[in-house]
mmCIF file of C-alpha atoms in Angstrom:
data_model
loop_
_atom_site.group_PDB
_atom_site.id
_atom_site.type_symbol
_atom_site.label_atom_id
_atom_site.label_comp_id
_atom_site.label_asym_id
_atom_site.label_seq_id
_atom_site.Cartn_x
_atom_site.Cartn_y
_atom_site.Cartn_z
ATOM 1 C CA MET A 59 21.464 3.976 28.222
ATOM 2 C CA ASN A 60 17.457 2.801 29.235
ATOM 3 C CA LEU A 61 16.132 -0.371 29.808
ATOM 4 C CA ILE A 62 14.575 -1.387 26.482
ATOM 5 C CA ALA A 63 17.944 -0.136 24.955
ATOM 6 C CA ALA A 64 20.657 -2.438 27.608
ATOM 7 C CA LEU A 65 17.983 -5.456 26.987
ATOM 8 C CA SER A 66 18.406 -4.963 23.193
ATOM 9 C CA MET A 67 22.509 -4.566 23.748
ATOM 10 C CA PHE A 68 22.482 -7.967 26.025
ATOM 11 C CA ALA A 69 20.473 -9.893 23.620
ATOM 12 C CA LEU A 70 22.456 -9.037 20.493
ATOM 13 C CA THR A 71 25.093 -11.230 23.248
ATOM 14 C CA LEU A 72 23.180 -13.750 23.022
ATOM 15 C CA GLY A 73 21.308 -13.936 19.981
ATOM 16 C CA PRO A 74 18.221 -15.068 20.469
ATOM 17 C CA SER A 75 15.017 -13.714 17.992
ATOM 18 C CA PHE A 76 13.054 -12.425 21.226
ATOM 19 C CA ILE A 77 13.323 -10.879 24.742
ATOM 20 C CA TYR A 78 11.298 -9.623 27.851
ATOM 21 C CA SER A 79 11.507 -6.055 29.246
ATOM 22 C CA GLU A 80 11.407 -6.229 33.052
ATOM 23 C CA SER A 81 8.380 -3.935 33.644
ATOM 24 C CA GLU A 82 5.201 -4.224 34.767
ATOM 25 C CA GLU A 83 3.449 -5.523 31.505
ATOM 26 C CA PRO A 84 3.474 -9.103 31.106
ATOM 27 C CA GLU A 85 5.667 -10.897 28.920
ATOM 28 C CA ARG A 86 6.277 -7.513 26.855
ATOM 29 C CA LEU A 87 7.677 -9.342 23.573
ATOM 30 C CA LEU A 88 10.646 -7.133 21.835
ATOM 31 C CA VAL A 89 11.791 -9.279 18.090
ATOM 32 C CA LYS A 90 14.558 -8.441 16.087
ATOM 33 C CA MET A 91 14.619 -7.024 12.918
ATOM 34 C CA THR A 92 15.454 -8.754 9.601
ATOM 35 C CA LEU A 93 16.301 -6.739 6.629
ATOM 36 C CA VAL A 94 15.617 -8.630 3.346
ATOM 37 C CA GLN A 95 19.350 -9.441 1.989
ATOM 38 C CA GLU A 96 18.128 -10.442 -1.599
ATOM 39 C CA ALA A 97 15.412 -8.131 -2.068
ATOM 40 C CA SER A 98 18.170 -6.209 -4.312
ATOM 41 C CA SER A 99 17.858 -8.386 -7.104
ATOM 42 C CA LEU A 100 14.388 -7.695 -6.842
ATOM 43 C CA GLY A 101 14.555 -4.281 -7.189
ATOM 44 C CA ALA A 102 12.759 -3.757 -4.045
ATOM 45 C CA TYR A 103 13.760 -1.192 -2.256
ATOM 46 C CA CYS A 104 12.633 2.008 0.482
ATOM 47 C CA LEU A 105 11.793 5.047 -0.569
ATOM 48 C CA ASP A 106 15.329 5.778 0.350
ATOM 49 C CA GLY A 107 17.434 2.684 -1.959
ATOM 50 C CA SER A 108 17.829 0.624 1.914
ATOM 51 C CA LEU A 109 16.584 -2.578 2.118
ATOM 52 C CA PRO A 110 13.293 -3.979 3.557
ATOM 53 C CA ALA A 111 12.506 -6.103 6.548
ATOM 54 C CA TYR A 112 10.460 -7.628 8.928
ATOM 55 C CA HIS A 113 10.586 -8.979 12.304
ATOM 56 C CA LEU A 114 9.835 -12.839 12.685
ATOM 57 C CA HIS A 115 9.048 -14.412 15.603
ATOM 58 C CA ARG A 116 8.649 -18.069 15.122
ATOM 59 C CA GLY A 117 5.431 -19.534 16.250
ATOM 60 C CA PHE A 118 5.874 -23.480 18.533
ATOM 61 C CA GLY A 119 3.741 -26.813 19.350
ATOM 62 C CA ALA A 120 0.447 -26.656 17.337
ATOM 63 C CA GLY A 121 1.210 -23.776 15.906
ATOM 64 C CA GLU A 122 4.162 -24.397 14.203
ATOM 65 C CA HIS A 123 3.250 -24.326 11.102
ATOM 66 C CA ASN A 124 0.539 -21.445 11.100
ATOM 67 C CA TRP A 125 1.900 -17.940 9.583
ATOM 68 C CA LEU A 126 0.124 -14.922 10.760
ATOM 69 C CA LEU A 127 1.336 -12.164 8.895
ATOM 70 C CA GLN A 128 1.051 -8.495 9.420
ATOM 71 C CA PHE A 129 1.665 -4.984 7.472
ATOM 72 C CA GLU A 130 2.767 -2.383 9.403
ATOM 73 C CA GLY A 131 0.695 1.249 8.207
ATOM 74 C CA GLY A 132 1.436 4.379 8.361
ATOM 75 C CA GLY A 133 -0.013 6.480 5.944
ATOM 76 C CA TRP A 134 1.100 7.746 2.570
ATOM 77 C CA CYS A 135 3.193 10.152 0.534
ATOM 78 C CA ASN A 136 1.317 11.217 -2.923
ATOM 79 C CA ASP A 137 3.925 13.717 -4.095
ATOM 80 C CA ILE A 138 8.224 14.068 -4.231
ATOM 81 C CA LYS A 139 8.186 16.475 -1.056
ATOM 82 C CA SER A 140 5.988 14.668 1.151
ATOM 83 C CA CYS A 141 8.124 11.520 -0.532
ATOM 84 C CA LEU A 142 11.370 12.921 -0.018
ATOM 85 C CA GLU A 143 10.193 14.301 3.263
ATOM 86 C CA ARG A 144 9.886 10.168 3.998
ATOM 87 C CA ALA A 145 12.601 8.794 3.172
ATOM 88 C CA GLN A 146 14.437 10.608 5.855
ATOM 89 C CA THR A 147 12.471 8.937 8.733
ATOM 90 C CA ARG A 148 11.755 5.465 9.457
ATOM 91 C CA ARG A 149 8.745 5.460 7.274
ATOM 92 C CA GLY A 150 10.501 5.628 4.536
ATOM 93 C CA SER A 151 13.595 4.115 5.424
ATOM 94 C CA THR A 152 14.661 0.665 7.585
ATOM 95 C CA SER A 153 17.738 3.138 8.267
ATOM 96 C CA TYR A 154 15.569 4.797 11.064
ATOM 97 C CA MET A 155 13.433 2.148 12.084
ATOM 98 C CA ASN A 156 14.019 0.507 15.175
ATOM 99 C CA LYS A 157 15.366 -2.309 15.317
ATOM 100 C CA TRP A 158 13.772 -4.201 17.764
ATOM 101 C CA GLU A 159 9.632 -4.182 17.877
ATOM 102 C CA VAL A 160 6.847 -4.994 20.059
ATOM 103 C CA PHE A 161 4.369 -7.672 19.556
ATOM 104 C CA SER A 162 1.692 -7.422 21.327
ATOM 105 C CA GLY A 163 -2.242 -7.637 20.888
ATOM 106 C CA ILE A 164 -2.668 -10.182 18.156
ATOM 107 C CA LEU A 165 1.336 -10.387 17.496
ATOM 108 C CA SER A 166 1.991 -11.682 21.502
ATOM 109 C CA ASN A 167 3.094 -15.001 22.016
ATOM 110 C CA ASN A 168 1.168 -14.953 25.366
ATOM 111 C CA ALA A 169 -1.472 -17.587 25.494
ATOM 112 C CA SER A 170 -4.128 -15.416 28.016
ATOM 113 C CA LEU A 171 -3.352 -12.300 26.003
ATOM 114 C CA ASN A 172 -3.565 -13.659 22.185
ATOM 115 C CA PRO A 173 -5.611 -17.069 23.049
ATOM 116 C CA ASP A 174 -6.250 -18.164 19.111
ATOM 117 C CA PHE A 175 -2.743 -17.350 17.424
ATOM 118 C CA TYR A 176 0.107 -16.926 20.473
ATOM 119 C CA ASN A 177 2.116 -19.807 19.457
ATOM 120 C CA TRP A 178 1.955 -19.317 15.377
ATOM 121 C CA ASN A 179 4.360 -17.609 13.627
ATOM 122 C CA ARG A 180 4.223 -14.000 13.517
ATOM 123 C CA VAL A 181 4.945 -11.708 11.793
ATOM 124 C CA LYS A 182 5.385 -7.858 11.329
ATOM 125 C CA LEU A 183 6.080 -6.065 7.727
ATOM 126 C CA ARG A 184 8.054 -3.222 7.601
ATOM 127 C CA TYR A 185 6.178 -0.308 5.753
ATOM 128 C CA CYS A 186 8.772 1.769 4.199
ATOM 129 C CA ASP A 187 7.190 2.337 0.129
ATOM 130 C CA GLY A 188 4.585 5.287 1.155
ATOM 131 C CA ALA A 189 1.493 3.433 -1.065
ATOM 132 C CA SER A 190 0.420 -0.046 0.668
ATOM 133 C CA PHE A 191 3.066 -1.835 -0.502
ATOM 134 C CA ALA A 192 1.525 -1.392 -4.184
ATOM 135 C CA GLY A 193 3.976 0.856 -6.300
ATOM 136 C CA ASP A 194 6.376 0.310 -9.008
ATOM 137 C CA ALA A 195 8.279 3.584 -9.746
ATOM 138 C CA LYS A 196 11.410 5.004 -9.625
ATOM 139 C CA PHE A 197 11.969 8.708 -9.254
ATOM 140 C CA ASP A 198 15.043 9.939 -11.082
ATOM 141 C CA ASN A 199 15.817 14.169 -11.361
ATOM 142 C CA GLY A 200 20.029 13.353 -11.617
ATOM 143 C CA THR A 201 19.208 15.277 -8.230
ATOM 144 C CA SER A 202 17.578 13.599 -6.184
ATOM 145 C CA LEU A 203 16.440 9.343 -5.593
ATOM 146 C CA LEU A 204 13.243 7.773 -4.855
ATOM 147 C CA TYR A 205 11.929 4.367 -5.435
ATOM 148 C CA PHE A 206 8.355 3.452 -5.568
ATOM 149 C CA ARG A 207 9.036 -0.907 -4.640
ATOM 150 C CA GLY A 208 6.094 -1.386 -2.858
ATOM 151 C CA GLN A 209 4.264 -4.049 -4.870
ATOM 152 C CA ARG A 210 8.359 -5.627 -4.849
ATOM 153 C CA ILE A 211 9.313 -4.921 -1.271
ATOM 154 C CA TRP A 212 5.808 -7.266 -0.713
ATOM 155 C CA GLN A 213 7.414 -10.066 -3.040
ATOM 156 C CA ALA A 214 10.764 -9.901 -1.980
ATOM 157 C CA ILE A 215 9.569 -9.952 1.698
ATOM 158 C CA ILE A 216 7.053 -13.804 0.450
ATOM 159 C CA PHE A 217 10.302 -15.218 -1.423
ATOM 160 C CA ASP A 218 12.052 -14.863 1.898
ATOM 161 C CA LEU A 219 9.176 -16.647 4.455
ATOM 162 C CA LEU A 220 8.741 -19.266 1.856
ATOM 163 C CA ARG A 221 11.792 -20.591 2.118
ATOM 164 C CA LYS A 222 12.137 -20.261 5.909
ATOM 165 C CA GLY A 223 8.470 -22.350 6.575
ATOM 166 C CA LEU A 224 5.470 -20.086 5.338
ATOM 167 C CA GLY A 225 5.985 -22.551 1.594
ATOM 168 C CA ASN A 226 4.357 -25.494 4.217
ATOM 169 C CA ALA A 227 1.635 -23.702 5.846
ATOM 170 C CA LYS A 228 -0.829 -25.017 7.403
ATOM 171 C CA LYS A 229 -3.304 -22.156 8.459
ATOM 172 C CA ALA A 230 -1.996 -18.264 7.397
ATOM 173 C CA LEU A 231 -3.426 -15.132 8.280
ATOM 174 C CA LEU A 232 -2.499 -12.114 6.059
ATOM 175 C CA SER A 233 -3.341 -9.103 8.416
ATOM 176 C CA GLY A 234 -2.428 -5.097 8.455
ATOM 177 C CA CYS A 235 -3.534 -2.587 10.604
ATOM 178 C CA SER A 236 -4.213 1.266 8.533
ATOM 179 C CA ALA A 237 -2.196 1.795 5.657
ATOM 180 C CA GLY A 238 -1.032 -2.067 6.063
ATOM 181 C CA GLY A 239 -5.353 -2.628 6.606
ATOM 182 C CA LEU A 240 -5.401 -1.147 2.910
ATOM 183 C CA ALA A 241 -2.713 -3.740 1.868
ATOM 184 C CA SER A 242 -4.405 -6.765 3.172
ATOM 185 C CA PHE A 243 -7.178 -5.981 0.442
ATOM 186 C CA LEU A 244 -4.535 -5.362 -1.547
ATOM 187 C CA HIS A 245 -2.522 -9.022 -1.619
ATOM 188 C CA CYS A 246 -5.135 -10.670 -0.179
ATOM 189 C CA ASP A 247 -5.494 -12.905 -3.198
ATOM 190 C CA ASN A 248 -2.177 -12.754 -4.330
ATOM 191 C CA PHE A 249 -0.917 -14.000 -0.698
ATOM 192 C CA THR A 250 -3.836 -16.774 -1.500
ATOM 193 C CA GLY A 251 -1.674 -17.863 -4.695
ATOM 194 C CA TYR A 252 1.857 -18.728 -3.192
ATOM 195 C CA LEU A 253 1.133 -20.996 -0.511
ATOM 196 C CA PRO A 254 -0.204 -24.720 -0.972
ATOM 197 C CA ARG A 255 -4.060 -25.593 -1.844
ATOM 198 C CA ASN A 256 -4.962 -27.349 1.146
ATOM 199 C CA THR A 257 -3.464 -24.525 3.229
ATOM 200 C CA SER A 258 -5.881 -22.733 5.047
ATOM 201 C CA VAL A 259 -6.176 -18.830 4.202
ATOM 202 C CA LYS A 260 -7.757 -15.584 5.338
ATOM 203 C CA CYS A 261 -7.170 -12.555 5.194
ATOM 204 C CA LEU A 262 -8.162 -9.705 8.352
ATOM 205 C CA SER A 263 -8.858 -5.498 7.360
ATOM 206 C CA ASP A 264 -7.746 -3.758 10.649
ATOM 207 C CA ALA A 265 -8.540 0.134 10.613
ATOM 208 C CA GLY A 266 -8.123 -0.566 6.253
ATOM 209 C CA PHE A 267 -11.625 0.185 5.662
ATOM 210 C CA PHE A 268 -11.426 3.598 3.613
ATOM 211 C CA LEU A 269 -14.060 5.111 2.496
ATOM 212 C CA GLU A 270 -14.379 6.937 -0.888
ATOM 213 C CA VAL A 271 -16.420 10.153 0.221
ATOM 214 C CA ARG A 272 -16.525 13.776 0.408
ATOM 215 C CA ASP A 273 -15.011 16.110 2.956
ATOM 216 C CA ILE A 274 -17.501 18.639 4.830
ATOM 217 C CA SER A 275 -16.738 21.052 2.599
ATOM 218 C CA LEU A 276 -17.984 18.628 -0.650
ATOM 219 C CA ASN A 277 -14.856 18.231 -1.557
ATOM 220 C CA HIS A 278 -13.273 14.988 -2.751
ATOM 221 C CA THR A 279 -10.154 15.239 -0.331
ATOM 222 C CA ILE A 280 -9.577 11.528 -0.327
ATOM 223 C CA ARG A 281 -9.881 10.582 -3.815
ATOM 224 C CA SER A 282 -7.761 12.699 -4.917
ATOM 225 C CA PHE A 283 -5.055 12.557 -2.704
ATOM 226 C CA TYR A 284 -5.397 8.889 -3.919
ATOM 227 C CA GLU A 285 -5.099 9.754 -7.732
ATOM 228 C CA ASP A 286 -2.078 11.283 -7.061
ATOM 229 C CA LEU A 287 -0.607 8.406 -5.405
ATOM 230 C CA ILE A 288 -1.722 6.271 -7.986
ATOM 231 C CA SER A 289 -0.066 8.178 -11.083
ATOM 232 C CA LEU A 290 3.574 9.225 -8.977
ATOM 233 C CA GLN A 291 4.125 5.365 -6.994
ATOM 234 C CA GLY A 292 2.623 3.363 -10.679
ATOM 235 C CA VAL A 293 0.005 1.733 -8.374
ATOM 236 C CA GLN A 294 -2.255 1.110 -10.758
ATOM 237 C CA GLN A 295 -0.842 -1.794 -12.832
ATOM 238 C CA ASN A 296 -1.250 -3.716 -9.390
ATOM 239 C CA LEU A 297 -4.905 -3.559 -8.778
ATOM 240 C CA ASP A 298 -7.630 -6.009 -8.959
ATOM 241 C CA LYS A 299 -8.125 -6.395 -13.000
ATOM 242 C CA ASN A 300 -11.066 -7.406 -12.151
ATOM 243 C CA CYS A 301 -12.039 -4.809 -10.296
ATOM 244 C CA THR A 302 -10.486 -1.633 -12.244
ATOM 245 C CA THR A 303 -12.070 -3.289 -15.970
ATOM 246 C CA SER A 304 -14.938 -3.202 -14.024
ATOM 247 C CA CYS A 305 -15.345 0.081 -12.045
ATOM 248 C CA TYR A 306 -15.700 3.640 -12.882
ATOM 249 C CA TYR A 307 -12.800 4.787 -13.111
ATOM 250 C CA PRO A 308 -9.570 2.199 -12.305
ATOM 251 C CA ASP A 309 -8.375 4.243 -9.568
ATOM 252 C CA GLN A 310 -11.561 3.716 -7.874
ATOM 253 C CA CYS A 311 -9.711 -0.215 -6.833
ATOM 254 C CA PHE A 312 -7.697 1.803 -4.694
ATOM 255 C CA PHE A 313 -10.555 2.084 -2.344
ATOM 256 C CA PRO A 314 -11.741 -1.341 0.096
ATOM 257 C CA GLN A 315 -15.455 -0.726 -0.761
ATOM 258 C CA TYR A 316 -14.722 -1.844 -4.380
ATOM 259 C CA ALA A 317 -12.239 -3.878 -4.403
ATOM 260 C CA LEU A 318 -13.661 -6.043 -1.600
ATOM 261 C CA PRO A 319 -16.524 -7.818 -4.114
ATOM 262 C CA TYR A 320 -13.410 -8.766 -6.088
ATOM 263 C CA ILE A 321 -11.678 -10.908 -3.629
ATOM 264 C CA ARG A 322 -12.167 -14.831 -3.261
ATOM 265 C CA THR A 323 -9.897 -15.427 0.148
ATOM 266 C CA PRO A 324 -12.075 -15.121 2.887
ATOM 267 C CA PHE A 325 -11.807 -11.588 4.331
ATOM 268 C CA PHE A 326 -12.702 -10.109 8.860
ATOM 269 C CA ILE A 327 -12.938 -6.414 8.648
ATOM 270 C CA LEU A 328 -11.955 -4.631 11.780
ATOM 271 C CA ASN A 329 -13.393 -0.937 11.835
ATOM 272 C CA SER A 330 -14.328 1.659 14.349
ATOM 273 C CA ALA A 331 -17.764 3.542 12.730
ATOM 274 C CA TYR A 332 -16.114 6.412 13.510
ATOM 275 C CA ASP A 333 -12.214 5.568 12.702
ATOM 276 C CA VAL A 334 -10.738 8.622 13.547
ATOM 277 C CA TYR A 335 -7.949 8.609 11.370
ATOM 278 C CA GLN A 336 -10.892 9.186 8.045
ATOM 279 C CA PHE A 337 -12.489 11.653 11.295
ATOM 280 C CA HIS A 338 -9.581 13.838 10.974
ATOM 281 C CA HIS A 339 -8.171 13.711 7.181
ATOM 282 C CA ILE A 340 -11.032 12.837 5.618
ATOM 283 C CA LEU A 341 -13.779 13.741 6.904
ATOM 284 C CA VAL A 342 -12.851 16.611 8.209
ATOM 285 C CA PRO A 343 -9.178 17.212 6.786
ATOM 286 C CA PRO A 344 -7.714 20.535 7.876
ATOM 287 C CA ASN A 345 -8.152 22.405 4.671
ATOM 288 C CA ALA A 346 -12.056 21.943 5.327
ATOM 289 C CA ASP A 347 -12.073 23.795 8.616
ATOM 290 C CA PRO A 348 -10.211 26.509 8.927
ATOM 291 C CA LEU A 349 -11.391 28.155 11.483
ATOM 292 C CA GLY A 350 -11.291 25.433 13.805
ATOM 293 C CA HIS A 351 -14.982 24.920 14.376
ATOM 294 C CA TRP A 352 -14.351 21.287 14.464
ATOM 295 C CA TYR A 353 -11.636 21.416 17.133
ATOM 296 C CA HIS A 354 -13.082 20.415 20.269
ATOM 297 C CA CYS A 355 -15.159 17.865 18.470
ATOM 298 C CA LYS A 356 -12.368 16.184 17.180
ATOM 299 C CA LEU A 357 -10.161 16.091 21.173
ATOM 300 C CA ASN A 358 -13.299 14.571 22.525
ATOM 301 C CA PRO A 359 -17.206 13.324 21.083
ATOM 302 C CA ALA A 360 -18.656 14.626 24.021
ATOM 303 C CA ALA A 361 -17.874 17.757 23.184
ATOM 304 C CA CYS A 362 -19.587 18.058 19.158
ATOM 305 C CA SER A 363 -22.414 19.755 18.610
ATOM 306 C CA THR A 364 -26.147 18.652 17.468
ATOM 307 C CA ASN A 365 -24.880 19.040 14.224
ATOM 308 C CA GLN A 366 -21.776 17.869 14.260
ATOM 309 C CA ILE A 367 -22.590 14.596 15.727
ATOM 310 C CA ASN A 368 -25.212 14.159 12.336
ATOM 311 C CA ILE A 369 -22.618 14.320 10.923
ATOM 312 C CA LEU A 370 -20.715 12.249 12.388
ATOM 313 C CA GLN A 371 -23.372 9.483 12.207
ATOM 314 C CA GLY A 372 -23.993 9.872 8.231
ATOM 315 C CA PHE A 373 -20.631 8.687 7.954
ATOM 316 C CA ARG A 374 -21.355 5.433 9.774
ATOM 317 C CA LYS A 375 -24.079 5.263 7.813
ATOM 318 C CA TYR A 376 -22.254 5.245 4.966
ATOM 319 C CA MET A 377 -19.723 2.841 6.223
ATOM 320 C CA LEU A 378 -22.223 0.561 6.852
ATOM 321 C CA ALA A 379 -24.033 1.185 3.943
ATOM 322 C CA ALA A 380 -20.886 0.886 1.701
ATOM 323 C CA LEU A 381 -20.665 -3.096 4.029
ATOM 324 C CA SER A 382 -24.136 -4.157 3.313
ATOM 325 C CA PHE A 383 -23.539 -6.758 0.899
ATOM 326 C CA PHE A 384 -21.179 -8.282 2.715
ATOM 327 C CA PHE A 385 -22.837 -8.316 5.520
ATOM 328 C CA GLU A 386 -25.898 -9.559 3.567
ATOM 329 C CA PHE A 387 -24.436 -12.262 0.848
ATOM 330 C CA SER A 388 -20.537 -13.727 1.773
ATOM 331 C CA ARG A 389 -20.896 -16.713 3.433
ATOM 332 C CA ARG A 390 -17.340 -16.526 4.648
ATOM 333 C CA GLY A 391 -16.791 -13.153 5.222
ATOM 334 C CA GLY A 392 -16.382 -11.824 9.083
ATOM 335 C CA MET A 393 -17.066 -8.048 10.730
ATOM 336 C CA PHE A 394 -16.446 -6.209 14.178
ATOM 337 C CA ILE A 395 -17.720 -3.062 13.233
ATOM 338 C CA ASN A 396 -17.684 -0.955 16.858
ATOM 339 C CA SER A 397 -18.712 2.311 17.537
ATOM 340 C CA CYS A 398 -15.591 3.808 19.402
ATOM 341 C CA PHE A 399 -13.675 6.565 18.607
ATOM 342 C CA ALA A 400 -10.410 4.380 18.010
ATOM 343 C CA HIS A 401 -7.554 3.668 14.782
ATOM 344 C CA CYS A 402 -5.654 0.002 14.864
ATOM 345 C CA GLN A 403 -7.269 -2.386 17.818
ATOM 346 C CA SER A 404 -5.543 -5.193 16.623
ATOM 347 C CA GLU A 405 -2.169 -4.595 17.657
ATOM 348 C CA SER A 406 -2.752 -2.876 21.113
ATOM 349 C CA GLN A 407 -3.429 -5.226 24.107
ATOM 350 C CA ASP A 408 -6.199 -2.870 25.595
ATOM 351 C CA THR A 409 -8.111 -3.321 22.073
ATOM 352 C CA TRP A 410 -7.700 -6.751 21.195
ATOM 353 C CA PHE A 411 -7.860 -8.819 24.240
ATOM 354 C CA ALA A 412 -8.030 -7.481 27.808
ATOM 355 C CA ALA A 413 -10.685 -7.069 31.359
ATOM 356 C CA ASP A 414 -12.166 -3.777 29.815
ATOM 357 C CA SER A 415 -11.404 -4.615 25.851
ATOM 358 C CA PRO A 416 -14.324 -2.842 23.905
ATOM 359 C CA ARG A 417 -17.120 -5.280 23.242
ATOM 360 C CA VAL A 418 -19.979 -5.887 20.927
ATOM 361 C CA HIS A 419 -22.433 -8.390 22.350
ATOM 362 C CA ASN A 420 -20.373 -9.348 25.100
ATOM 363 C CA LYS A 421 -17.332 -9.950 22.909
ATOM 364 C CA THR A 422 -13.933 -8.874 22.467
ATOM 365 C CA ILE A 423 -12.353 -7.607 18.749
ATOM 366 C CA ALA A 424 -10.008 -11.249 19.395
ATOM 367 C CA GLU A 425 -12.975 -13.794 20.795
ATOM 368 C CA ALA A 426 -14.339 -11.857 16.879
ATOM 369 C CA VAL A 427 -11.727 -13.020 14.906
ATOM 370 C CA GLY A 428 -11.228 -16.078 16.681
ATOM 371 C CA ASP A 429 -14.434 -17.681 16.181
ATOM 372 C CA TRP A 430 -14.353 -16.001 12.806
ATOM 373 C CA TYR A 431 -11.305 -17.955 11.207
ATOM 374 C CA PHE A 432 -11.479 -21.649 13.173
ATOM 375 C CA GLY A 433 -15.527 -21.357 11.848
ATOM 376 C CA ARG A 434 -16.677 -21.621 15.450
ATOM 377 C CA ARG A 435 -19.770 -19.359 14.287
ATOM 378 C CA VAL A 436 -20.931 -16.900 12.196
ATOM 379 C CA THR A 437 -19.596 -13.455 12.651
ATOM 380 C CA LYS A 438 -20.610 -10.492 11.877
ATOM 381 C CA GLU A 439 -20.471 -7.716 14.852
ATOM 382 C CA ILE A 440 -22.263 -4.294 14.747
ATOM 383 C CA ASP A 441 -22.286 -1.873 17.250
ATOM 384 C CA CYS A 442 -25.230 0.308 18.193
ATOM 385 C CA ALA A 443 -24.337 4.314 17.045
ATOM 386 C CA TYR A 444 -22.302 6.453 19.718
ATOM 387 C CA PRO A 445 -22.647 7.134 22.544
ATOM 388 C CA CYS A 446 -24.118 4.172 23.613
ATOM 389 C CA ASP A 447 -21.837 1.608 23.631
ATOM 390 C CA THR A 448 -20.127 1.804 27.077
ATOM 391 C CA THR A 449 -16.671 -0.151 26.456
ATOM 392 C CA CYS A 450 -15.245 2.752 24.761
ATOM 393 C CA HIS A 451 -14.026 4.060 27.748
ATOM 394 C CA ASN A 452 -10.618 3.419 27.337
ATOM 395 C CA LEU A 453 -10.577 5.109 24.164
ATOM 396 C CA ILE A 454 -12.580 8.140 23.682
ATOM 397 C CA GLY A 455 -11.029 11.416 24.103
#
């Protein structure tokens, strides 16, 4: 039995909600999974029919009545085959998930590692629907059964947390990484609607600003993928109505660049201008590079040709253009757009807040988010173009 498993068994006998492992890492916090037992009454199930779940670590002291909810990420499924495969993994079933999750970065309870949110109630929402918590449909052909119930999962978890103190929150932050970062865009205003009017509510997306952009073969790879996902999982009915009635076609509102102008809650966008997931799967997906010309460039940006770097710089410019209105006109919004080849930077201690964390204008991500949330100063940080940033040394590769 390994150390973490042994400690988990020991914790189960004592019944606490958290434990620390004996390692060189300071305060390695493990938080136990909570299944939402009443989810079935809402028809809220993971892809395989298992109950949804979250991990809650209670706040204390001055943060006792403040809440941070973090959507887990993990891609999507857009057809029956991929969703059936997903349903047999931790991405589609709580049955396959680790029952204890490490809380680090923005979820840490250590003031020296997470200075602004360490003593809040911090919650990780487990991801098991494959549509950024936004679908509401079901597939049943008599042989196979899949639940596309992301929207109901979101509601079931919120209802459960409201009873546990969220309903009395003084401050709240809805956050998420990757597909969870996209969920932050999709659910931000809805989250505000569940809370008292005097609650200070804000939202954060980490690596969730997925762009509607053509790939290097000039195909709409990500648009087509999302259209199939939206149709299969019944997502369109849950997209912002103001957006869907205003956009060229309703499915565009699954893309943050089109949804963002309609979000009323203060929002912070944390993203790399060279997001590696978008680089590898949206800009240069495998089917657009059958001969592998981009293989070495994907492994190491220093190996990219001049033409490849120019394409990557074009992607950065497109992202900044899509964010320009937000940068110029959103008085309550915040940004941290760095030039590290990274994907998800809020949950890792190395990138969130550490001695050698990435910085823009000598400010860490944690400092930028904290300054924005608490109104200490305007925070709209945009990095210079690759390769000028020397603080990305622990990410490139």
